[in-house]
Amino acid sequence: MSLPYSKKLIELFVHPKNVGEIPDADAKATEGSPACGDMVQLFLKVDPESKRIVDIKFKSYGCASNIATASIVTELAKGKTLEEAKQITWKDADAELGGLPPTKIHCAVLAVDALHTAIENYEHQHGLLKEKVPTTKEVVINRLKHVIDPRKGIDVVRAKTLKGVEVQDGVAKVYLNMREDEEFANHIKEEIVERISPLWDIKVVEVIFSNE
Amino acid sequence: MNVYLDNASSTRLDERVVEAIMKTFYEDIALPLSEFVHTPGQRVKELIEESRKKIASFVGAESSEIIFTSGGTEANNLAIKGIAYARAKKGKHVVTTAVEGRSVLDSVRRLEKSGFRVDIVPVDRYGFVDLDALERAVSGDTILVSVQMVNDEVGTIQPLEEVVKIVKSKNPETFIHTDATYGIGWIPFNVKELRVDLASFTAHKIHGPKGIGALYVKKGVSIEKQMDGGYAEFNLRGGTPNIHGIVGFAKAVEILSWDEVEKVRNLRDYLYKRIISSIPEVVLIGPSDFSRRHPANLNLSFKYVEGESVVLYMDMKGVAVISGSACFSRGLEPSYVIMAMGHSHEDAHGSIRFSLSKYNTKEEMDYTVLVLEEVIKSLRELSPLGGN
């Protein structure tokens, strides 16, 4: 049998490493969505002194490549400082796995994005940003491009579920073109809060549904 | 144990079919066009006509109404484009459904590019064509309506009798084509009783060989040939006839047994009952009224897990199934059929199709459930969405 996957990928698919959650994680990030068919959730525990990743775990909803790439990315990041871990790219994951089929590259990108977002979230939450750029409407919209509307299978910005954004005095208000009682409303709200609340100067995230 | 449950894609050849085909490899070496010059040519011609008769008789047609093709895809292309180009002067409107196979949908899209108007009728939650929408779609210039007999992904048996009634009462001039590739041999089908004008068939879903199909074209219905350069098949489909395939197709039809269909139906029901009693949070995709569902088809979506992982894992344990997941399909879109039925992206991504045949056994079903239980449990433990 010749599946288009390396032996290592298959091995990590069947016996993934670093699987699970870290209940008292210092940072976490979710990339992708079940609506897209791929989702990675990543948890970090960071040593506050050395800024080394002392523990990293993931959960995955996705294909074999998704599970294997999340596994390899967590292996690559474990023990590294945040600065070192930021240098990990999807190409590193791809190389470690012995090459992914072209249609599966996005799985490696997703896992690496989850790592980078988790690190970014940690830096925001722990005052480690080199340059504290104030959160603007554009910053919020960019982050919302990673929140999927499960009804449409695309992000809330492209799906036009997002009606508007306001940012003022540490309060981010996100207006949606959907009613609060609609299916997935709560799910979308949670994801928006998870995406925006780690930003260093954001104290409150309000998700406002449409009454129409 | 190895269990093959992807029979809606293709089935294992019946030994009797293999035997019939093997004979042709050694004994039937001539081309039928040589019928006027030598005996070997006459013999091949006779074999083709005998086979045509058997297949025609099985679907209630006359021999002259059956054109051999390379399979269902070519039959669908020939039917749709053949009618459209032959009748373009009478009208330029074609109607089909959202859950047809690619060869039908891509053919009508091709027609759209050539200036035809196309209406794609939606389906309901179970995959049944919306008959009201169909009625609204048919108009004075509708030259063709194509509605499949059975969907090979979700098993929905379309109400063809009602489709024909609605279409013909709205416009008696409209021709009706049905892609019956996953239907014949599994569900009683008679072109005359149904009053369809064209129907596509293929051999490899009924334990016949791959690469051979047929198109039924009702007597008096004109189609424009899509392949130039040959006069075979009543000058409607040129090319050297696939004598081995034709003989194998006819043999596959000849040995079909309704008792075996019932055996498969019971096995499918057994598999379904065992799965839903062993695994929680399973969504049935397709008709819940199993009398309106293909007897060998089961399509289930397992909450919190993605289909390709399930498929790959099961394959490692020796069980072959397929998924409507986007990852599996190489494109990045989940099954358009399941999406057209109004299911969520998640249900489409997590869907697994189990399609059986007469070669499957109860022991295989037990093994499949055992493997499935382990695979779903393992993947749900990994899933951020829960399920454990």
Coordinates of C-alpha atoms in Angstrom, one line a residue, chain B:
Chain B
M1 CA -9.5 -9.2 8.5
N2 CA -10.0 -7.1 5.3
V3 CA -13.4 -5.7 4.8
Y4 CA -14.3 -3.8 1.6
L5 CA -17.2 -1.4 2.1
D6 CA -16.7 0.9 -0.8
N7 CA -19.0 -0.9 -3.2
A8 CA -20.8 2.2 -4.3
S9 CA -17.6 3.1 -6.0
S10 CA -16.9 -0.2 -7.5
T11 CA -17.7 -3.9 -6.8
R12 CA -15.7 -7.1 -7.0
L13 CA -16.2 -9.0 -10.2
D14 CA -18.3 -12.1 -9.9
E15 CA -16.4 -15.2 -10.8
R16 CA -19.0 -16.1 -13.5
V17 CA -18.4 -12.7 -15.1
V18 CA -14.6 -13.2 -15.1
E19 CA -15.2 -16.6 -16.7
A20 CA -17.3 -15.1 -19.5
I21 CA -14.8 -12.3 -20.1
M22 CA -11.8 -14.7 -20.1
K23 CA -13.4 -16.6 -22.9
T24 CA -13.7 -13.5 -25.1
F25 CA -9.9 -12.8 -24.6
Y26 CA -9.0 -16.0 -26.4
E27 CA -12.0 -16.7 -28.7
D28 CA -13.3 -13.4 -29.8
I29 CA -10.5 -11.6 -31.4
A30 CA -12.1 -9.9 -34.4
L31 CA -14.0 -6.6 -34.7
P32 CA -17.7 -6.6 -35.3
L33 CA -17.2 -4.4 -38.4
S34 CA -15.8 -7.5 -40.0
E35 CA -19.2 -9.2 -39.9
F36 CA -19.5 -8.9 -43.6
V37 CA -16.2 -10.5 -44.4
H38 CA -15.4 -13.3 -42.0
T39 CA -16.9 -15.7 -39.5
P40 CA -14.8 -14.4 -36.4
G41 CA -16.2 -10.9 -37.1
Q42 CA -19.8 -12.3 -37.3
R43 CA -19.3 -14.1 -34.0
V44 CA -18.2 -11.0 -32.2
K45 CA -21.1 -9.0 -33.7
E46 CA -23.5 -11.7 -32.5
L47 CA -22.0 -11.7 -29.0
I48 CA -22.4 -7.9 -28.8
E49 CA -26.0 -8.1 -30.0
E50 CA -26.8 -11.0 -27.5
S51 CA -25.4 -8.9 -24.7
R52 CA -27.3 -5.8 -25.8
K53 CA -30.5 -7.9 -25.8
K54 CA -29.9 -9.2 -22.3
I55 CA -29.2 -5.7 -20.9
A56 CA -32.1 -4.2 -22.8
S57 CA -34.4 -6.8 -21.5
F58 CA -33.3 -6.3 -17.9
V59 CA -34.3 -2.6 -18.0
G60 CA -37.4 -3.1 -20.1
A61 CA -35.9 -1.7 -23.3
E62 CA -35.5 -2.9 -26.8
S63 CA -32.1 -3.8 -28.1
S64 CA -31.9 -0.9 -30.5
E65 CA -32.4 1.5 -27.6
I66 CA -29.2 0.5 -25.9
I67 CA -25.9 2.2 -26.8
F68 CA -22.7 0.9 -25.2
T69 CA -20.4 3.5 -23.7
S70 CA -17.2 3.5 -21.7
G71 CA -19.2 3.8 -18.5
G72 CA -21.7 6.0 -16.6
T73 CA -19.7 9.2 -17.1
E74 CA -19.7 8.9 -20.9
A75 CA -23.4 7.8 -20.9
N76 CA -24.3 10.9 -18.9
N77 CA -22.3 13.2 -21.1
L78 CA -23.8 11.6 -24.3
A79 CA -27.3 11.9 -22.9
I80 CA -27.2 15.5 -21.7
K81 CA -25.0 17.1 -24.5
G82 CA -26.5 14.7 -27.1
I83 CA -30.1 15.9 -26.3
A84 CA -29.1 19.6 -25.9
Y85 CA -27.3 19.9 -29.2
A86 CA -29.9 17.9 -31.0
R87 CA -32.8 20.0 -29.7
A88 CA -31.2 23.4 -29.3
K89 CA -33.6 24.8 -31.8
K90 CA -36.6 23.7 -29.8
G91 CA -35.4 25.3 -26.5
K92 CA -32.3 26.0 -24.6
H93 CA -33.3 25.2 -21.0
V94 CA -32.0 22.2 -19.0
V95 CA -33.0 21.2 -15.5
T96 CA -31.2 19.0 -13.0
T97 CA -30.7 18.6 -9.3
A98 CA -28.1 19.7 -6.8
V99 CA -27.1 16.2 -5.8
E100 CA -26.3 14.7 -9.3
G101 CA -22.9 13.2 -10.0
R102 CA -20.2 15.3 -11.3
S103 CA -20.6 14.0 -14.9
V104 CA -24.2 15.4 -14.9
L105 CA -23.4 18.6 -13.2
D106 CA -20.3 19.3 -15.2
S107 CA -22.1 18.5 -18.4
V108 CA -24.9 21.0 -17.7
R109 CA -22.3 23.6 -16.7
R110 CA -20.6 23.0 -20.0
L111 CA -24.0 23.6 -21.7
E112 CA -24.4 26.8 -19.7
K113 CA -21.1 28.1 -21.2
S114 CA -22.5 27.3 -24.7
G115 CA -25.6 29.5 -24.1
F116 CA -28.0 27.1 -22.5
R117 CA -30.0 28.1 -19.5
V118 CA -29.7 25.7 -16.6
D119 CA -31.7 25.3 -13.4
I120 CA -30.4 23.3 -10.5
V121 CA -33.3 22.2 -8.4
P122 CA -32.6 21.9 -4.6
V123 CA -33.2 18.8 -2.4
D124 CA -34.5 18.4 1.1
R125 CA -32.8 17.2 4.2
Y126 CA -32.9 13.6 3.0
G127 CA -31.7 14.3 -0.5
F128 CA -35.1 14.1 -2.2
V129 CA -35.6 16.5 -5.1
D130 CA -37.9 19.4 -4.3
L131 CA -40.8 18.5 -6.5
D132 CA -42.5 21.9 -6.3
A133 CA -39.2 23.6 -7.3
L134 CA -38.9 21.1 -10.1
E135 CA -42.4 21.9 -11.3
R136 CA -41.7 25.6 -11.2
A137 CA -38.4 25.1 -13.1
V138 CA -39.9 23.3 -16.1
S139 CA -41.1 25.7 -18.8
G140 CA -42.0 25.8 -22.4
D141 CA -38.4 25.7 -23.6
T142 CA -37.2 23.0 -21.2
I143 CA -35.7 20.4 -23.5
L144 CA -34.2 18.1 -20.8
V145 CA -34.6 17.2 -17.2
S146 CA -32.0 15.0 -15.6
V147 CA -32.7 13.5 -12.2
Q148 CA -30.7 10.6 -10.9
M149 CA -32.3 7.3 -9.8
V150 CA -30.2 6.9 -6.6
N151 CA -27.6 9.0 -5.0
D152 CA -24.5 6.9 -4.6
E153 CA -23.2 9.0 -1.6
V154 CA -26.3 9.1 0.6
G155 CA -28.5 6.4 -0.9
T156 CA -31.6 8.5 -1.6
I157 CA -33.9 6.9 -4.1
Q158 CA -35.5 9.7 -6.1
P159 CA -39.3 9.5 -6.7
L160 CA -38.8 9.1 -10.5
E161 CA -42.4 8.3 -11.2
E162 CA -43.5 11.6 -9.7
V163 CA -40.7 13.4 -11.4
V164 CA -41.8 12.1 -14.8
K165 CA -45.5 12.9 -14.0
I166 CA -44.7 16.5 -13.0
V167 CA -42.3 17.2 -15.9
K168 CA -44.5 15.6 -18.6
S169 CA -47.6 17.3 -17.4
K170 CA -45.9 20.7 -17.4
N171 CA -44.2 20.1 -20.8
P172 CA -44.9 16.9 -22.6
E173 CA -42.0 17.7 -25.1
T174 CA -39.4 17.7 -22.3
F175 CA -37.2 14.6 -22.3
I176 CA -36.2 13.0 -19.1
H177 CA -32.9 11.4 -18.4
T178 CA -31.9 9.5 -15.3
D179 CA -28.5 8.5 -14.1
A180 CA -29.3 5.0 -13.0
T181 CA -25.7 3.9 -12.5
Y182 CA -26.1 3.1 -8.8
G183 CA -29.7 1.9 -9.2
I184 CA -29.9 -1.0 -11.6
G185 CA -29.5 -4.4 -10.1
W186 CA -30.4 -3.0 -6.7
I187 CA -33.8 -1.5 -7.2
P188 CA -36.4 -2.7 -9.8
F189 CA -36.2 -0.4 -12.8
N190 CA -38.1 -0.4 -16.0
V191 CA -37.6 2.3 -18.5
K192 CA -41.0 1.8 -20.2
E193 CA -43.0 1.7 -16.9
L194 CA -41.1 4.8 -15.7
R195 CA -41.5 6.6 -19.0
V196 CA -38.0 8.0 -18.9
D197 CA -36.5 8.9 -22.3
L198 CA -32.8 8.3 -21.5
A199 CA -31.0 6.3 -18.7
S200 CA -27.4 5.8 -17.9
F201 CA -26.0 2.5 -16.7
T202 CA -22.6 1.1 -15.7
A203 CA -21.4 -2.4 -15.0
H204 CA -18.8 -2.1 -12.3
K205 CA -21.4 -1.3 -9.5
I206 CA -23.1 -4.7 -10.1
H207 CA -20.0 -7.0 -10.1
G208 CA -19.3 -6.4 -13.7
P209 CA -16.1 -5.0 -15.3
K210 CA -14.9 -1.4 -15.1
G211 CA -14.9 0.7 -18.3
I212 CA -18.2 -0.4 -19.7
G213 CA -21.6 1.3 -19.5
A214 CA -24.7 1.9 -21.6
L215 CA -27.2 4.6 -22.4
Y216 CA -30.8 3.9 -23.0
V217 CA -32.2 6.2 -25.6
K218 CA -35.9 5.7 -26.2
K219 CA -36.9 4.9 -29.8
G220 CA -37.7 8.1 -31.7
V221 CA -35.5 10.3 -29.4
S222 CA -32.7 11.9 -31.4
I223 CA -29.4 12.7 -29.9
E224 CA -26.3 14.2 -31.4
K225 CA -23.2 12.0 -31.2
Q226 CA -20.3 13.4 -29.2
M227 CA -17.5 11.4 -30.8
D228 CA -16.7 11.7 -34.4
G229 CA -14.9 9.3 -36.6
G230 CA -16.7 6.0 -36.2
Y231 CA -20.0 4.5 -37.1
A232 CA -20.4 1.9 -34.3
E233 CA -23.4 1.9 -31.9
F234 CA -26.0 3.0 -34.4
N235 CA -23.6 5.8 -35.5
L236 CA -24.1 7.4 -32.0
R237 CA -20.9 6.4 -30.3
G238 CA -17.9 5.5 -32.4
G239 CA -14.8 3.6 -31.3
T240 CA -13.8 0.0 -31.1
P241 CA -16.5 -1.8 -29.1
N242 CA -15.3 -3.1 -25.7
I243 CA -16.3 -6.7 -26.4
H244 CA -14.8 -8.0 -23.2
G245 CA -16.6 -5.3 -21.2
I246 CA -19.9 -5.8 -23.0
V247 CA -19.9 -9.5 -22.5
G248 CA -19.0 -9.1 -18.8
F249 CA -21.7 -6.4 -18.4
A250 CA -24.4 -8.7 -19.9
K251 CA -23.2 -11.6 -17.7
A252 CA -23.3 -9.4 -14.6
V253 CA -26.9 -8.4 -15.4
E254 CA -27.9 -12.0 -16.2
I255 CA -26.8 -13.3 -12.8
L256 CA -28.3 -10.5 -10.7
S257 CA -30.4 -11.9 -7.9
W258 CA -33.0 -10.0 -5.9
D259 CA -32.5 -12.5 -3.0
E260 CA -28.9 -11.4 -2.8
V261 CA -30.1 -7.8 -2.7
E262 CA -32.3 -8.7 0.3
K263 CA -29.4 -10.3 2.0
V264 CA -27.3 -7.1 1.5
R265 CA -30.2 -5.0 2.8
N266 CA -30.4 -7.1 6.0
L267 CA -26.7 -6.9 6.5
R268 CA -26.8 -3.1 6.0
D269 CA -29.6 -2.9 8.6
Y270 CA -27.6 -5.0 11.0
L271 CA -24.6 -2.9 10.6
Y272 CA -26.6 0.3 11.2
K273 CA -28.2 -1.1 14.4
R274 CA -24.9 -2.3 15.8
I275 CA -23.2 1.0 15.1
I276 CA -25.9 3.2 16.7
S277 CA -26.1 0.9 19.7
S278 CA -22.3 1.0 20.2
I279 CA -21.3 4.5 19.4
P280 CA -23.0 7.7 20.7
E281 CA -23.7 10.9 18.8
V282 CA -24.0 9.5 15.3
V283 CA -26.0 11.4 12.6
L284 CA -27.7 9.4 9.9
I285 CA -27.2 11.2 6.5
G286 CA -29.8 10.4 3.8
P287 CA -33.3 9.0 4.2
S288 CA -34.3 7.7 7.6
D289 CA -37.1 5.8 5.9
F290 CA -34.9 2.9 4.8
S291 CA -37.5 1.8 2.2
R292 CA -36.6 4.9 0.3
R293 CA -32.9 4.3 0.6
H294 CA -30.5 2.2 -1.5
P295 CA -30.4 -1.3 0.1
A296 CA -26.6 -1.3 0.3
N297 CA -26.0 2.2 1.5
L298 CA -25.3 3.7 4.9
N299 CA -24.0 7.2 5.4
L300 CA -23.2 8.3 9.0
S301 CA -21.5 11.3 10.5
F302 CA -19.6 10.9 13.7
K303 CA -19.7 14.0 15.8
Y304 CA -16.5 15.6 16.9
V305 CA -14.2 13.7 14.5
E306 CA -13.2 14.5 10.9
G307 CA -13.8 11.9 8.2
E308 CA -10.4 11.5 6.6
S309 CA -8.9 10.5 10.0
V310 CA -11.6 7.9 10.4
V311 CA -11.1 6.6 6.9
L312 CA -7.4 6.3 7.2
Y313 CA -7.5 4.8 10.6
M314 CA -10.0 2.2 9.5
D315 CA -8.0 1.4 6.4
M316 CA -5.0 0.6 8.7
K317 CA -7.3 -1.9 10.5
G318 CA -8.3 -3.4 7.1
V319 CA -11.7 -1.7 6.6
A320 CA -12.2 0.3 3.4
V321 CA -14.7 3.1 3.5
I322 CA -14.9 6.6 2.2
S323 CA -15.8 10.0 3.5
G324 CA -17.4 13.2 2.3
S325 CA -14.7 15.1 4.1
A326 CA -13.0 17.9 2.3
C327 CA -9.6 16.6 3.2
F328 CA -10.4 13.3 1.6
S329 CA -11.7 14.8 -1.6
R330 CA -8.4 16.6 -2.4
G331 CA -10.4 19.8 -3.0
L332 CA -10.9 21.7 0.1
E333 CA -14.7 21.6 -0.1
P334 CA -16.7 19.0 1.8
S335 CA -19.2 16.9 0.0
Y336 CA -21.5 19.1 -2.1
V337 CA -24.2 16.5 -1.9
I338 CA -24.3 16.5 1.9
M339 CA -24.1 20.3 2.0
A340 CA -27.0 20.6 -0.5
M341 CA -29.1 18.5 1.9
G342 CA -28.7 21.3 4.4
H343 CA -26.3 19.6 6.8
S344 CA -23.6 21.5 8.5
H345 CA -20.0 21.6 7.3
E346 CA -19.1 19.5 10.4
D347 CA -21.6 16.8 9.5
A348 CA -20.2 16.7 6.0
H349 CA -16.6 16.6 7.2
G350 CA -17.4 13.8 9.7
S351 CA -19.4 11.7 7.2
I352 CA -18.5 8.1 6.4
R353 CA -20.1 6.0 3.7
F354 CA -20.4 2.3 4.2
S355 CA -21.5 0.6 1.0
L356 CA -22.0 -3.1 0.9
S357 CA -22.2 -5.9 -1.6
K358 CA -23.2 -9.5 -1.8
Y359 CA -19.7 -10.5 -0.8
N360 CA -19.9 -9.0 2.6
T361 CA -20.6 -11.1 5.6
K362 CA -22.0 -10.7 9.1
E363 CA -18.6 -11.4 10.6
E364 CA -17.2 -8.5 8.6
M365 CA -19.9 -6.2 9.9
D366 CA -19.0 -7.2 13.5
Y367 CA -15.4 -6.6 12.8
T368 CA -16.2 -3.2 11.2
V369 CA -18.2 -2.1 14.3
L370 CA -15.3 -3.2 16.6
V371 CA -12.8 -1.2 14.6
L372 CA -15.1 1.8 14.3
E373 CA -15.8 1.9 18.0
E374 CA -12.0 2.0 18.7
V375 CA -11.3 4.5 16.0
I376 CA -14.0 7.0 17.0
K377 CA -13.2 6.7 20.7
S378 CA -9.5 7.3 20.0
L379 CA -10.1 10.3 17.7
R380 CA -12.7 11.8 20.0
E381 CA -10.2 11.8 22.8
L382 CA -8.0 13.9 20.6
S383 CA -10.7 16.3 19.6
P384 CA -11.0 19.7 21.1
L385 CA -14.8 19.5 20.4
G386 CA -15.4 16.9 23.1
G387 CA -17.4 13.7 22.7
N388 CA -15.8 11.8 25.6

